[in-house]
Short mmCIF file of C-alpha atoms in Angstrom, two decimals:
data_model
loop_
_atom_site.label_atom_id
_atom_site.label_comp_id
_atom_site.label_asym_id
_atom_site.label_seq_id
_atom_site.Cartn_x
_atom_site.Cartn_y
_atom_site.Cartn_z
CA MET A 16 19.66 0.17 -19.48
CA GLN A 17 21.07 -2.44 -21.78
CA SER A 18 18.54 -3.70 -24.29
CA SER A 19 17.21 -7.22 -23.92
CA ALA A 20 18.53 -8.13 -27.38
CA ALA A 21 22.09 -8.00 -26.11
CA ARG A 22 21.34 -10.33 -23.20
CA LYS A 23 21.76 -14.08 -23.55
CA MET A 24 19.05 -16.66 -22.95
CA THR A 25 19.96 -18.93 -20.04
CA ALA A 26 19.41 -22.69 -19.91
CA GLU A 27 16.42 -22.17 -17.59
CA GLY A 28 14.55 -20.30 -20.32
CA TRP A 29 14.87 -16.68 -19.32
CA LEU A 30 17.24 -13.87 -20.25
CA GLU A 31 20.20 -13.28 -18.01
CA PRO A 32 19.68 -10.24 -15.74
CA PRO A 33 20.98 -6.85 -16.85
CA PRO A 34 24.50 -6.06 -15.63
CA LEU A 35 24.70 -4.94 -12.03
CA PRO A 36 25.39 -1.19 -11.65
CA HIS A 37 28.89 -0.86 -10.23
CA HIS A 38 27.79 0.87 -7.01
CA TYR A 39 25.86 -2.19 -5.78
CA ASP A 40 27.62 -5.12 -4.13
CA THR A 41 25.07 -7.78 -4.98
CA ILE A 42 21.98 -8.17 -7.12
CA GLU A 43 19.85 -8.49 -3.94
CA ASN A 44 21.27 -5.17 -2.82
CA HIS A 45 20.14 -3.62 -6.11
CA GLN A 46 16.65 -5.15 -5.90
CA SER A 47 16.20 -3.85 -2.34
CA ALA A 48 17.20 -0.35 -3.39
CA LEU A 49 14.73 -0.40 -6.30
CA ARG A 50 11.96 -1.60 -3.97
CA PHE A 51 12.81 1.01 -1.32
CA GLY A 52 12.73 3.77 -3.95
CA MET A 53 9.28 2.64 -5.05
CA TRP A 54 7.95 2.65 -1.48
CA LEU A 55 9.28 6.19 -1.00
CA PHE A 56 7.45 7.24 -4.14
CA LEU A 57 4.26 5.55 -2.92
CA GLY A 58 4.62 7.53 0.32
CA THR A 59 4.46 10.76 -1.68
CA GLU A 60 1.43 9.41 -3.55
CA VAL A 61 -0.35 8.83 -0.24
CA LEU A 62 0.31 12.47 0.65
CA LEU A 63 -0.97 13.62 -2.76
CA PHE A 64 -4.30 11.90 -2.14
CA ALA A 65 -4.28 13.07 1.49
CA GLY A 66 -5.13 16.59 0.32
CA ILE A 67 -8.18 15.32 -1.55
CA PHE A 68 -9.40 13.29 1.40
CA VAL A 69 -8.97 16.23 3.78
CA GLY A 70 -10.96 18.33 1.30
CA TYR A 71 -13.68 15.68 1.27
CA PHE A 72 -14.06 15.67 5.06
CA THR A 73 -13.92 19.46 5.32
CA PHE A 74 -16.66 20.03 2.75
CA ARG A 75 -18.69 17.13 4.08
CA HIS A 76 -18.62 18.87 7.45
CA TYR A 77 -19.85 22.14 5.91
CA PHE A 78 -22.48 20.62 3.62
CA PRO A 79 -23.67 17.32 5.14
CA GLU A 80 -27.09 17.31 3.43
CA ALA A 81 -25.66 18.03 -0.01
CA PHE A 82 -23.15 15.20 0.39
CA GLU A 83 -25.90 12.83 1.48
CA GLN A 84 -28.22 13.81 -1.38
CA SER A 85 -25.45 13.65 -3.97
CA ALA A 86 -24.22 10.24 -2.82
CA ARG A 87 -27.73 8.90 -3.39
CA HIS A 88 -27.47 9.98 -7.04
CA LEU A 89 -24.34 7.89 -7.64
CA SER A 90 -24.84 4.35 -8.91
CA VAL A 91 -23.93 1.92 -6.13
CA PRO A 92 -23.99 -1.17 -8.44
CA LEU A 93 -21.48 0.49 -10.81
CA GLY A 94 -19.30 1.63 -7.90
CA THR A 95 -19.35 -1.86 -6.37
CA ALA A 96 -18.56 -3.47 -9.73
CA ASN A 97 -15.57 -1.16 -10.08
CA THR A 98 -14.36 -2.03 -6.58
CA LEU A 99 -14.52 -5.76 -7.37
CA LEU A 100 -12.76 -5.19 -10.72
CA LEU A 101 -9.87 -3.38 -9.07
CA LEU A 102 -9.57 -5.96 -6.28
CA THR A 103 -9.48 -8.79 -8.83
CA SER A 104 -6.90 -6.95 -10.95
CA SER A 105 -4.79 -6.56 -7.81
CA LEU A 106 -4.96 -10.33 -7.35
CA THR A 107 -3.81 -11.00 -10.92
CA VAL A 108 -0.98 -8.46 -10.53
CA ALA A 109 0.15 -10.17 -7.30
CA LEU A 110 0.01 -13.55 -9.06
CA ALA A 111 1.98 -12.12 -12.01
CA HIS A 112 4.66 -10.95 -9.58
CA TYR A 113 4.78 -14.45 -8.10
CA ASN A 114 5.10 -16.06 -11.53
CA ALA A 115 7.74 -13.59 -12.77
CA GLU A 116 9.74 -14.23 -9.62
CA HIS A 117 9.72 -17.94 -10.43
CA GLY A 118 10.75 -17.34 -14.01
CA ARG A 119 7.36 -18.25 -15.48
CA ASN A 120 7.29 -15.26 -17.81
CA ARG A 121 4.43 -16.39 -20.06
CA ASN A 122 2.06 -16.90 -17.10
CA ALA A 123 3.04 -13.48 -15.81
CA PHE A 124 2.34 -11.98 -19.24
CA TRP A 125 -1.22 -13.30 -19.38
CA LEU A 126 -1.95 -12.32 -15.78
CA LEU A 127 -0.69 -8.79 -16.42
CA MET A 128 -2.78 -8.50 -19.58
CA ALA A 129 -5.84 -9.68 -17.61
CA SER A 130 -5.15 -6.87 -15.12
CA VAL A 131 -4.90 -4.34 -17.96
CA VAL A 132 -8.24 -5.53 -19.35
CA MET A 133 -9.83 -5.13 -15.91
CA GLY A 134 -8.30 -1.65 -15.65
CA ALA A 135 -9.87 -0.80 -19.01
CA GLY A 136 -13.19 -2.17 -17.73
CA PHE A 137 -12.89 0.10 -14.70
CA LEU A 138 -12.33 3.15 -16.92
CA GLY A 139 -15.24 2.12 -19.15
CA ILE A 140 -17.64 1.99 -16.19
CA LYS A 141 -16.26 5.32 -14.98
CA ALA A 142 -16.92 6.80 -18.43
CA VAL A 143 -20.55 5.62 -18.28
CA GLU A 144 -20.93 7.29 -14.88
CA TYR A 145 -19.29 10.54 -16.04
CA THR A 146 -21.53 10.68 -19.12
CA GLU A 147 -24.60 10.38 -16.93
CA LYS A 148 -23.35 13.19 -14.67
CA PHE A 149 -22.74 15.43 -17.69
CA HIS A 150 -26.27 14.86 -18.96
CA GLU A 151 -27.77 15.57 -15.53
CA GLY A 152 -25.72 18.73 -15.05
CA ALA A 153 -24.26 17.21 -11.89
CA LEU A 154 -20.99 19.07 -12.41
CA PRO A 155 -18.46 21.01 -10.31
CA GLY A 156 -18.70 24.66 -9.37
CA ARG A 157 -20.49 27.05 -11.70
CA PHE A 158 -21.26 24.27 -14.22
CA PHE A 159 -23.65 22.72 -11.71
CA SER A 160 -27.29 22.68 -12.82
CA PHE A 161 -28.72 19.56 -11.21
CA ALA A 162 -32.15 20.44 -9.84
CA GLU A 163 -32.56 17.29 -7.73
CA ILE A 164 -29.96 18.41 -5.22
CA THR A 165 -31.62 21.15 -3.24
CA ALA A 166 -29.30 21.47 -0.21
CA PRO A 167 -26.53 24.08 -0.44
CA GLY A 168 -23.17 22.69 -1.48
CA GLY A 169 -24.13 20.45 -4.41
CA PRO A 170 -21.53 22.07 -6.71
CA VAL A 171 -18.91 21.51 -3.99
CA PHE A 172 -19.68 17.80 -3.77
CA TYR A 173 -19.12 17.44 -7.50
CA VAL A 174 -15.81 19.31 -7.26
CA VAL A 175 -14.70 16.69 -4.75
CA TYR A 176 -16.23 13.86 -6.79
CA PHE A 177 -14.69 14.80 -10.13
CA PHE A 178 -11.28 15.72 -8.76
CA SER A 179 -10.90 12.61 -6.60
CA THR A 180 -12.17 10.12 -9.18
CA GLY A 181 -10.42 12.03 -11.99
CA LEU A 182 -7.03 11.97 -10.28
CA HIS A 183 -7.62 8.31 -9.48
CA ALA A 184 -8.56 7.53 -13.11
CA LEU A 185 -5.34 9.25 -14.23
CA HIS A 186 -3.47 6.87 -11.93
CA VAL A 187 -5.33 3.93 -13.47
CA VAL A 188 -4.15 5.03 -16.93
CA VAL A 189 -0.54 5.37 -15.75
CA GLY A 190 -0.79 2.01 -13.95
CA MET A 191 -2.15 0.30 -17.08
CA SER A 192 0.72 1.74 -19.14
CA LEU A 193 3.24 0.37 -16.64
CA LEU A 194 1.57 -3.04 -16.64
CA ILE A 195 1.62 -3.19 -20.46
CA TRP A 196 5.31 -2.24 -20.43
CA VAL A 197 6.27 -5.02 -17.99
CA ALA A 198 3.93 -7.49 -19.71
CA LEU A 199 5.86 -6.97 -22.97
CA ARG A 200 9.09 -7.55 -21.10
CA CYS A 201 7.58 -10.75 -19.66
CA TRP A 202 6.79 -11.83 -23.22
CA ARG A 203 10.49 -11.44 -24.02
CA LYS A 204 11.24 -13.61 -20.94
CA GLU A 205 13.30 -10.96 -19.23
CA PHE A 206 12.44 -11.86 -15.65
CA SER A 207 13.93 -14.50 -13.41
CA PRO A 208 14.34 -15.28 -9.71
CA THR A 209 17.25 -12.85 -9.57
CA TYR A 210 15.66 -10.02 -11.60
CA TYR A 211 11.97 -9.15 -11.37
CA ALA A 212 11.97 -5.63 -9.85
CA PRO A 213 10.05 -3.96 -12.74
CA VAL A 214 7.14 -6.40 -12.31
CA GLU A 215 7.19 -5.93 -8.55
CA ASN A 216 7.36 -2.12 -8.66
CA SER A 217 4.70 -1.72 -11.35
CA GLY A 218 2.57 -4.07 -9.28
CA LEU A 219 3.12 -1.95 -6.16
CA TYR A 220 1.88 1.10 -8.09
CA TRP A 221 -1.20 -0.80 -9.24
CA HIS A 222 -1.96 -1.90 -5.67
CA LEU A 223 -1.74 1.73 -4.54
CA VAL A 224 -4.36 2.65 -7.15
CA ASP A 225 -6.50 -0.08 -5.62
CA LEU A 226 -5.89 1.28 -2.09
CA VAL A 227 -7.11 4.75 -3.00
CA TRP A 228 -10.27 3.34 -4.53
CA ILE A 229 -10.91 1.22 -1.41
CA PHE A 230 -11.34 4.50 0.49
CA LEU A 231 -13.09 6.46 -2.27
CA TYR A 232 -15.77 3.82 -2.85
CA PRO A 233 -17.53 3.95 0.54
CA LEU A 234 -16.93 7.68 1.06
CA LEU A 235 -18.46 8.72 -2.26
CA TYR A 236 -21.03 6.02 -2.95
CA LEU A 237 -22.17 4.60 0.37
CA VAL A 238 -21.82 6.90 3.38
CA MET B 30 26.59 -17.84 -2.65
CA ALA B 31 24.14 -17.65 -5.51
CA THR B 32 26.10 -20.16 -7.54
CA THR B 33 24.96 -23.16 -5.52
CA THR B 34 21.49 -22.07 -4.41
CA PRO B 35 18.70 -23.16 -6.76
CA HIS B 36 16.54 -20.20 -7.72
CA ALA B 37 13.29 -21.60 -6.37
CA ALA B 38 14.70 -22.24 -2.91
CA ALA B 39 16.11 -18.72 -2.77
CA ALA B 40 12.79 -17.22 -3.74
CA HIS B 41 10.89 -19.30 -1.20
CA ALA B 42 13.20 -18.40 1.62
CA LYS B 43 12.73 -14.73 0.81
CA HIS B 44 8.97 -14.56 0.85
CA GLU B 45 6.33 -17.13 1.48
CA THR B 46 3.15 -15.61 0.03
CA GLY B 47 2.08 -18.28 -2.46
CA PRO B 48 -0.85 -18.22 -4.90
CA GLY B 49 -3.16 -19.94 -2.41
CA ARG B 50 -2.72 -17.20 0.13
CA LEU B 51 -3.15 -14.51 -2.52
CA VAL B 52 -6.45 -16.00 -3.69
CA LEU B 53 -7.64 -16.36 -0.08
CA ASN B 54 -6.79 -12.71 0.53
CA TRP B 55 -8.77 -11.71 -2.57
CA LEU B 56 -11.82 -13.66 -1.35
CA VAL B 57 -11.64 -11.93 2.05
CA LEU B 58 -11.35 -8.53 0.31
CA CYS B 59 -14.42 -9.22 -1.83
CA GLY B 60 -16.30 -10.34 1.28
CA LEU B 61 -15.36 -7.11 3.05
CA THR B 62 -16.54 -5.10 0.03
CA PHE B 63 -19.98 -6.67 0.35
CA ALA B 64 -19.82 -6.07 4.12
CA THR B 65 -19.23 -2.33 3.49
CA PHE B 66 -22.21 -2.36 1.14
CA GLY B 67 -24.35 -4.22 3.69
CA PHE B 68 -23.47 -1.78 6.47
CA SER B 69 -24.52 1.16 4.30
CA LYS B 70 -28.06 -0.31 4.17
CA LEU B 71 -28.42 -0.51 7.97
CA HIS B 72 -30.48 2.12 9.74
CA ILE B 73 -27.81 3.66 11.93
CA SER B 74 -26.67 7.25 12.39
CA PRO B 75 -24.54 8.91 9.67
CA GLY B 76 -21.62 9.05 12.08
CA MET B 77 -21.84 5.30 12.65
CA HIS B 78 -22.03 4.73 8.89
CA LEU B 79 -18.86 6.74 8.41
CA ALA B 80 -17.08 4.95 11.26
CA ALA B 81 -18.09 1.51 9.92
CA ALA B 82 -17.06 2.37 6.36
CA LEU B 83 -13.68 3.74 7.44
CA THR B 84 -13.00 0.78 9.72
CA ILE B 85 -13.73 -1.81 7.03
CA SER B 86 -11.75 0.19 4.45
CA THR B 87 -8.77 0.35 6.80
CA VAL B 88 -8.86 -3.42 7.27
CA LYS B 89 -9.03 -3.89 3.48
CA VAL B 90 -6.11 -1.53 2.93
CA ALA B 91 -4.08 -3.38 5.57
CA LEU B 92 -4.76 -6.70 3.81
CA VAL B 93 -3.72 -5.31 0.41
CA VAL B 94 -0.56 -3.73 1.84
CA LEU B 95 0.50 -6.71 3.95
CA ILE B 96 -0.35 -9.58 1.56
CA PHE B 97 -0.53 -8.25 -2.03
CA MET B 98 2.25 -5.71 -1.53
CA HIS B 99 4.30 -8.13 0.59
CA LEU B 100 4.92 -5.75 3.45
CA TRP B 101 4.30 -8.60 5.91
CA HIS B 102 7.42 -10.47 4.74
CA GLY B 103 9.20 -7.44 3.31
CA GLU B 104 12.04 -5.34 4.59
CA GLY B 105 11.36 -3.25 7.69
CA ILE B 106 12.55 -0.02 6.09
CA ASN B 107 9.67 -0.13 3.59
CA ARG B 108 7.23 -0.61 6.45
CA ILE B 109 8.60 2.51 8.13
CA VAL B 110 8.19 4.53 4.92
CA PHE B 111 4.58 3.52 4.37
CA VAL B 112 3.47 3.78 7.98
CA THR B 113 5.09 7.22 8.22
CA SER B 114 3.22 8.48 5.17
CA PHE B 115 -0.03 7.32 6.76
CA VAL B 116 0.86 8.98 10.06
CA PHE B 117 1.38 12.27 8.22
CA LEU B 118 -1.94 11.82 6.44
CA LEU B 119 -3.65 11.36 9.82
CA LEU B 120 -1.86 14.40 11.29
CA LEU B 121 -3.02 16.57 8.39
CA MET B 122 -6.55 15.23 8.68
CA PHE B 123 -6.61 15.65 12.47
CA PHE B 124 -5.44 19.25 12.60
CA VAL B 125 -7.56 20.44 9.68
CA MET B 126 -10.67 18.80 11.09
CA ALA B 127 -9.90 20.05 14.61
CA ASP B 128 -9.87 23.57 13.14
CA VAL B 129 -12.92 23.18 10.91
CA THR B 130 -15.18 21.56 13.51
CA THR B 131 -14.41 23.99 16.34
CA ARG B 132 -14.85 27.30 14.53
CA PHE B 133 -17.48 29.56 16.05
CA SER B 134 -19.20 32.78 15.17
CA LEU B 135 -17.72 35.97 16.60
CA SER B 136 -20.95 37.88 16.10
CA ASN B 137 -22.17 37.71 19.73
CA SER B 138 -19.89 40.69 20.45
CA ARG B 139 -20.84 44.26 19.61
CA ILE B 140 -19.88 43.92 16.00
CA PRO B 141 -22.77 45.34 14.00
CA PRO B 142 -24.67 42.82 11.89
CA MET B 143 -23.45 42.34 8.39
CA PRO B 144 -25.38 44.28 5.77
CA GLN B 145 -27.88 42.33 3.74
CA VAL B 146 -26.44 41.05 0.51
CA ASP B 147 -27.72 42.99 -2.46
CA GLN B 148 -29.26 40.30 -4.66
CA ARG B 149 -28.28 42.24 -7.77
CA MET B 150 -24.64 41.76 -6.84
CA ILE B 151 -24.92 38.00 -7.29
CA PRO B 152 -24.08 36.90 -10.85
CA SER B 153 -27.18 35.73 -12.65
CA GLY B 154 -25.66 32.42 -13.72
CA MET B 155 -25.04 31.36 -10.12
CA PRO B 156 -26.63 27.97 -9.38
CA PRO B 157 -28.89 27.66 -6.31
CA GLY B 158 -26.34 25.82 -4.18
CA MET B 159 -23.71 28.53 -4.62
CA SER B 160 -25.78 31.63 -3.97
CA ASN B 161 -25.25 33.53 -0.77
CA THR B 162 -28.78 33.20 0.56
CA PRO B 163 -29.35 33.43 4.34
CA GLN B 164 -30.04 29.65 4.61
CA GLY B 165 -26.69 29.43 6.35
CA HIS B 166 -24.29 26.55 6.16
CA SER B 167 -25.65 23.43 7.77
CA GLY B 168 -22.31 22.63 9.39
CA GLY B 169 -22.80 25.53 11.82
CA GLY B 170 -20.57 28.56 12.06
CA ALA B 171 -18.89 27.73 8.79
CA GLY B 172 -16.67 30.63 7.94
CA PRO B 173 -17.66 34.18 7.27
CA SER B 174 -21.09 33.49 5.79
CA SER B 175 -23.79 36.09 6.07
CA GLY B 176 -26.18 33.54 7.60
CA GLU B 177 -25.79 34.11 11.32
CA ALA B 178 -24.80 37.74 11.34
CA GLY B 179 -27.70 38.69 9.11
CA LYS B 180 -30.29 37.36 11.53
CA GLN B 181 -29.37 39.63 14.42
#
């Protein structure tokens, strides 16, 4: 892609869009293709997490008491706080998309940075929870040594817990990196009503991270 | 065509989800989060808890996808992609759970009972939840455990 330095600033106060690849007829055509590609990728992400959710329900069926006991040892206030953080960061990402689409790059920058800060807050809370689990010995498989869970299957619950929240946390890190990347491009005023696909697609990824957590939160902490 | 159309009008014609609607959606999502939490405190059966949690979560996911991710006003092809991925998730979930929940023990035939597990064969570092004691799996008929066969 052509660097932003080579692109001219328009009278409206944003950089002119990058040149249209020759195989697209119009810029709308290009934007639709970029969006469609992102949705296809999100479809594969849904299937990636599908395996984890199927694992959750299978093991929950085999070890219902262990899952119930273990869920009671997770901190509901921390889990709820994390849910609200992610929902709020989704709002700021959606607002950033709206602002970028209207050429208000500086607003979009600050909204994206707010989302990144909330993402970092999410990871911080997660780190507190993980630390507690490590001290308790509430760990997966043969590392399990948590005496308070007496029903069979405790180690299996923590396999599900650490793999689902761990894979999700990895997605949070990737999502934050994407948001920082588009925020910097907002700072350089690269986006305009005709070109905002990077903000939109990074936002779509962030919303997917939110979606996964919306299911993980009740299944792990509440049910 | 783009030469005469002002940018704002073009953007508005394309999708109508303004900041007001986004904030409203966020408020509803936060409300539903507290509703999930409230339901978990009710004294109802575990199955009902699960059903309530999954129902509310599905509504929340639909709101995020339709409003925040603009699938409501977006192109139909993207809707097909996302709905299809969810259909495949449900198919996987349905067939795996149909298998897991309907397994049964074969030991009511003339198969001799399984020999008792020699306790010395279990590694010493094995935590209590992992050991192969004849407590059996609480899910009932869960795989080739020694629980049921050992009792005969």
